[in-house]
Amino acid sequence: MSVLVAASVQIGSAFSQRPDEALYHCVSAALRDAGLRKPDVDLSVVASRDLYDACSMSNGQTLPAAAGWLTGSVTRLETDISAAIVLADAVLSAGDAEIAVVSGVHLPQAYSAARSFDEQVSNLAAEPIYERAVGLSATSLLAMHAARLVTNGTTTQHELAAIAARELGIDIEAVLSSAPVAWPLTDLMLPAETTGAVALVLATPERAQAMGMGRARIVAHGMAASGALADGEWLEVPHAATERAARDAYRRAGIIEPASEIDVAELTAASPAMHEPLRRALQLTDLADDRIGGSGGVRRSFGGVVNGALRLLGAIESLERDGGRRAVVHSTDTLTGPLGATTTVTVLERI
């Protein structure tokens, strides 16, 4: 297990910086807060997507910006930053490094048309060559799942709006009257797109103790991937990957009764129709509503590939604010919605 000793976040609606510039400033701030310099970094793992930033091809800009220049071990992943955290934690736990920087940047260079650009990128990524249907994207897949639940009587559009309204702190009618996207989903039911960068500094427990720092300890992870288009899991049981990941994380953390052993939780429910299924998959149905999504969830702020770090930091802040001990963080790569997504479940303990 590793310890989070410092973090830096730059999140907003838009930035004039290039992705590598935003990443550099964020990583620099995190290292400064930890009292570290670049030579102290043993491992740097970056999460970003060339499809979005359009200027980091061949890793030539993002890796040096993330303290990766001449670092002994450096890599970049094109997925949710949670996978980068798992990789860094594994290296630290194996004793192959003492200090790791995990960072991510989501700064689309076509931000002026964010929703349509996301849909184009999502369509390009959805089962290319063999199964990519016209119009297939994260939003259309999420809408088909929500529509199935509405038409079979499991829920109603009003109930979906109520979930979104509770997370946003607004009236249900405001959600229902927002721009329709794909029935039964409206604009305010979907994640609120934000841009920016996040950097986390992780250390082995021994190094963190020597530094006299530490906000939270990573106890265990679980990871699982959902299936392809043809198997139908994305429509019938899109929470199945979360269920598998949670089972592994709880087993490794020694958790038997999650609802009584977990104090707070952060979910990545890409649509309100995913909220209750994800709670069941995480075995948190009996956990009080006010202990879930204290950061406001993805309908308040969704940072693309840096979402996993935002949810993790939100969970830590909830623990620090309310005096809780243990949290579970759920994050998933939403590029293609519930189709072929990698889901990560992480158990944390406040120090």
CSV table of C-alpha atoms in Angstrom, one decimal, residues 1 86 219-223 244-255 345 347:
chain,number,residue,atom,x,y,z
A,1,MET,CA,0.0,0.0,0.0
A,86,VAL,CA,-3.1,1.3,-9.4
A,219,VAL,CA,-5.5,-0.1,1.1
A,220,ALA,CA,-6.6,-2.1,-1.9
A,221,HIS,CA,-7.8,-1.9,-5.5
A,222,GLY,CA,-10.1,-4.0,-7.7
A,223,MET,CA,-10.2,-3.7,-11.5
A,244,ARG,CA,-16.4,-7.7,-10.0
A,245,ALA,CA,-14.0,-4.9,-9.1
A,246,ALA,CA,-15.6,-4.2,-5.8
A,247,ARG,CA,-15.5,-7.9,-4.8
A,248,ASP,CA,-11.7,-8.0,-5.4
A,249,ALA,CA,-11.1,-4.7,-3.6
A,250,TYR,CA,-13.1,-5.7,-0.5
A,251,ARG,CA,-11.5,-9.1,-0.4
A,252,ARG,CA,-8.0,-7.6,-0.5
A,253,ALA,CA,-8.9,-5.0,2.1
A,254,GLY,CA,-10.5,-7.6,4.4
A,255,ILE,CA,-13.9,-5.9,4.3
A,345,VAL,CA,-12.6,0.4,-7.1
A,347,VAL,CA,-10.4,1.4,-0.7
